[in-house]
XYZ file of N, CA and C in Angstrom:
216
model
N -37.971 3.351 -16.877
C -36.612 2.971 -17.189
C -35.771 3.133 -15.922
N -35.030 2.116 -15.600
C -34.218 2.106 -14.393
C -32.796 2.556 -14.729
N -32.275 3.502 -13.942
C -30.898 3.959 -14.142
C -29.949 3.061 -13.373
N -28.849 2.723 -14.005
C -27.808 1.948 -13.348
C -26.641 2.874 -13.055
N -26.259 2.931 -11.805
C -25.144 3.777 -11.403
C -23.934 2.886 -11.189
N -22.834 3.265 -11.816
C -21.601 2.507 -11.679
C -20.605 3.318 -10.861
N -20.124 2.728 -9.805
C -19.151 3.401 -8.954
C -17.786 2.783 -9.158
N -16.793 3.638 -9.274
C -15.423 3.173 -9.383
C -14.915 2.855 -7.981
N -14.193 1.772 -7.850
C -13.649 1.400 -6.551
C -12.381 2.197 -6.301
N -12.316 2.857 -5.168
C -11.159 3.661 -4.806
C -10.531 3.122 -3.543
N -9.194 3.151 -3.515
C -8.453 2.642 -2.373
C -7.556 3.734 -1.809
N -7.408 3.755 -0.498
C -6.448 4.660 0.123
C -5.051 4.109 -0.096
N -4.050 4.908 0.233
C -2.659 4.579 -0.094
C -2.241 3.196 0.383
N -2.479 2.880 1.640
C -2.045 1.584 2.174
C -2.690 0.428 1.413
N -3.984 0.534 1.156
C -4.696 -0.534 0.442
C -4.280 -0.608 -1.024
N -4.026 0.549 -1.636
C -3.573 0.561 -3.032
C -2.206 -0.086 -3.150
N -1.324 0.218 -2.214
C 0.013 -0.378 -2.221
C -0.079 -1.888 -2.045
N -0.899 -2.322 -1.124
C -1.097 -3.755 -0.883
C -1.656 -4.427 -2.142
N -2.609 -3.797 -2.786
C -3.207 -4.308 -4.015
C -2.142 -4.537 -5.082
N -1.123 -3.653 -5.104
C -0.056 -3.737 -6.099
C 1.147 -4.529 -5.615
N 1.090 -5.040 -4.392
C 2.201 -5.807 -3.862
C 3.351 -4.943 -3.397
N 3.042 -3.763 -2.935
C 4.054 -2.812 -2.515
C 3.765 -2.334 -1.096
N 4.427 -1.246 -0.694
C 4.219 -0.702 0.645
C 3.718 0.732 0.567
N 3.130 1.184 1.653
C 2.629 2.550 1.737
C 3.760 3.547 1.507
N 4.917 3.314 2.129
C 6.027 4.261 1.989
C 6.536 4.329 0.546
N 6.531 3.211 -0.148
C 6.943 3.225 -1.552
C 5.975 4.056 -2.378
N 4.690 3.916 -2.132
C 3.700 4.704 -2.872
C 3.835 6.189 -2.556
N 4.148 6.526 -1.313
C 4.360 7.923 -0.950
C 5.564 8.490 -1.691
N 6.626 7.708 -1.814
C 7.817 8.145 -2.548
C 7.514 8.272 -4.043
N 6.755 7.327 -4.584
C 6.383 7.390 -5.994
C 5.561 8.643 -6.291
N 4.681 9.022 -5.375
C 3.904 10.259 -5.541
C 4.828 11.463 -5.550
N 5.822 11.448 -4.680
C 6.752 12.567 -4.556
C 7.528 12.795 -5.853
N 7.981 11.721 -6.478
C 8.780 11.849 -7.707
C 7.937 11.782 -8.975
N 6.649 11.485 -8.849
C 5.757 11.468 -10.010
C 5.853 10.217 -10.859
N 6.300 9.100 -10.264
C 6.456 7.870 -11.042
C 5.392 6.820 -10.710
N 4.452 7.163 -9.865
C 3.437 6.200 -9.457
C 2.168 6.320 -10.266
N 1.167 5.576 -9.860
C -0.130 5.652 -10.539
C -0.815 6.985 -10.254
N -1.748 7.354 -11.115
C -2.493 8.588 -10.885
C -3.347 8.432 -9.639
N -3.601 9.544 -8.990
C -4.348 9.530 -7.730
C -5.185 10.792 -7.623
N -6.083 10.792 -6.674
C -6.883 11.977 -6.364
C -6.669 12.305 -4.897
N -6.698 13.587 -4.601
C -6.539 14.014 -3.221
C -7.810 14.739 -2.801
N -8.435 14.228 -1.770
C -9.669 14.799 -1.254
C -9.358 15.264 0.164
N -9.126 16.559 0.306
C -8.648 17.059 1.592
C -7.252 16.511 1.827
N -7.082 15.799 2.914
C -5.796 15.166 3.211
C -5.718 13.723 2.731
N -6.824 13.200 2.255
C -6.903 11.782 1.892
C -6.530 11.583 0.425
N -5.598 10.662 0.187
C -5.195 10.293 -1.171
C -5.891 8.981 -1.516
N -6.536 8.945 -2.685
C -7.215 7.727 -3.137
C -6.786 7.390 -4.558
N -6.813 6.103 -4.844
C -6.439 5.581 -6.151
C -7.605 4.787 -6.710
N -7.930 5.001 -7.992
C -8.926 4.172 -8.671
C -8.274 2.838 -9.005
N -8.988 1.755 -8.772
C -8.464 0.427 -9.077
C -8.103 0.316 -10.558
N -8.897 0.939 -11.425
C -8.613 0.899 -12.856
C -7.269 1.566 -13.167
N -6.960 2.665 -12.466
C -5.675 3.342 -12.663
C -4.523 2.493 -12.141
N -4.743 1.796 -11.043
C -3.709 0.906 -10.515
C -3.423 -0.215 -11.504
N -4.475 -0.794 -12.070
C -4.302 -1.864 -13.054
C -3.551 -1.363 -14.282
N -3.894 -0.162 -14.754
C -3.217 0.409 -15.925
C -1.753 0.683 -15.611
N -1.467 1.192 -14.425
C -0.089 1.470 -14.024
C 0.718 0.174 -13.945
N 0.112 -0.857 -13.348
C 0.797 -2.152 -13.274
C 1.063 -2.709 -14.669
N 0.085 -2.585 -15.560
C 0.277 -3.058 -16.936
C 1.430 -2.322 -17.620
N 1.584 -1.035 -17.314
C 2.660 -0.249 -17.948
C 4.033 -0.639 -17.421
N 4.082 -1.373 -16.323
C 5.352 -1.779 -15.714
C 5.785 -3.182 -16.131
N 5.028 -3.824 -16.997
C 5.355 -5.185 -17.414
C 6.501 -5.190 -18.414
N 7.396 -6.167 -18.260
C 8.536 -6.338 -19.155
C 8.742 -7.822 -19.414
N 9.380 -8.124 -20.515
C 9.712 -9.509 -20.845
C 11.165 -9.832 -20.547
N 12.009 -8.799 -20.461
C 13.410 -9.050 -20.168
C 14.012 -7.832 -19.473
N 15.121 -8.026 -18.798
C 15.762 -6.918 -18.089
C 16.333 -5.884 -19.056
N 16.561 -6.255 -20.288
C 17.085 -5.285 -21.268
C 16.031 -4.268 -21.703
N 14.768 -4.491 -21.340
C 13.701 -3.550 -21.688
C 13.625 -2.360 -20.748
N 14.302 -2.442 -19.595
C 14.227 -1.356 -18.619
C 14.881 -0.099 -19.162
N 14.318 1.027 -18.800
C 14.862 2.315 -19.213
C 16.209 2.548 -18.531
N 17.140 3.172 -19.231
C 18.451 3.463 -18.659
C 18.387 4.631 -17.684
N 17.237 5.313 -17.584
C 17.100 6.462 -16.681
C 16.712 6.051 -15.270
N 16.670 4.752 -14.981
C 16.327 4.319 -13.631
C 17.444 4.640 -12.757
């Protein structure tokens, strides 16, 4: 029986921001305030799972400007 290993794709901050159409500095600020996607820190390196980025982007979808939270 052959084992299949599945690896999650992880991106560093700059690549994760680019993937989401944003900038590295915006992602750094989002990490600071806790409003960004979940991430892992390995030593000094911050990485994001592509699946977490997709879920975070999905959570940011709106149909109208009236759907935005008043706490922005």
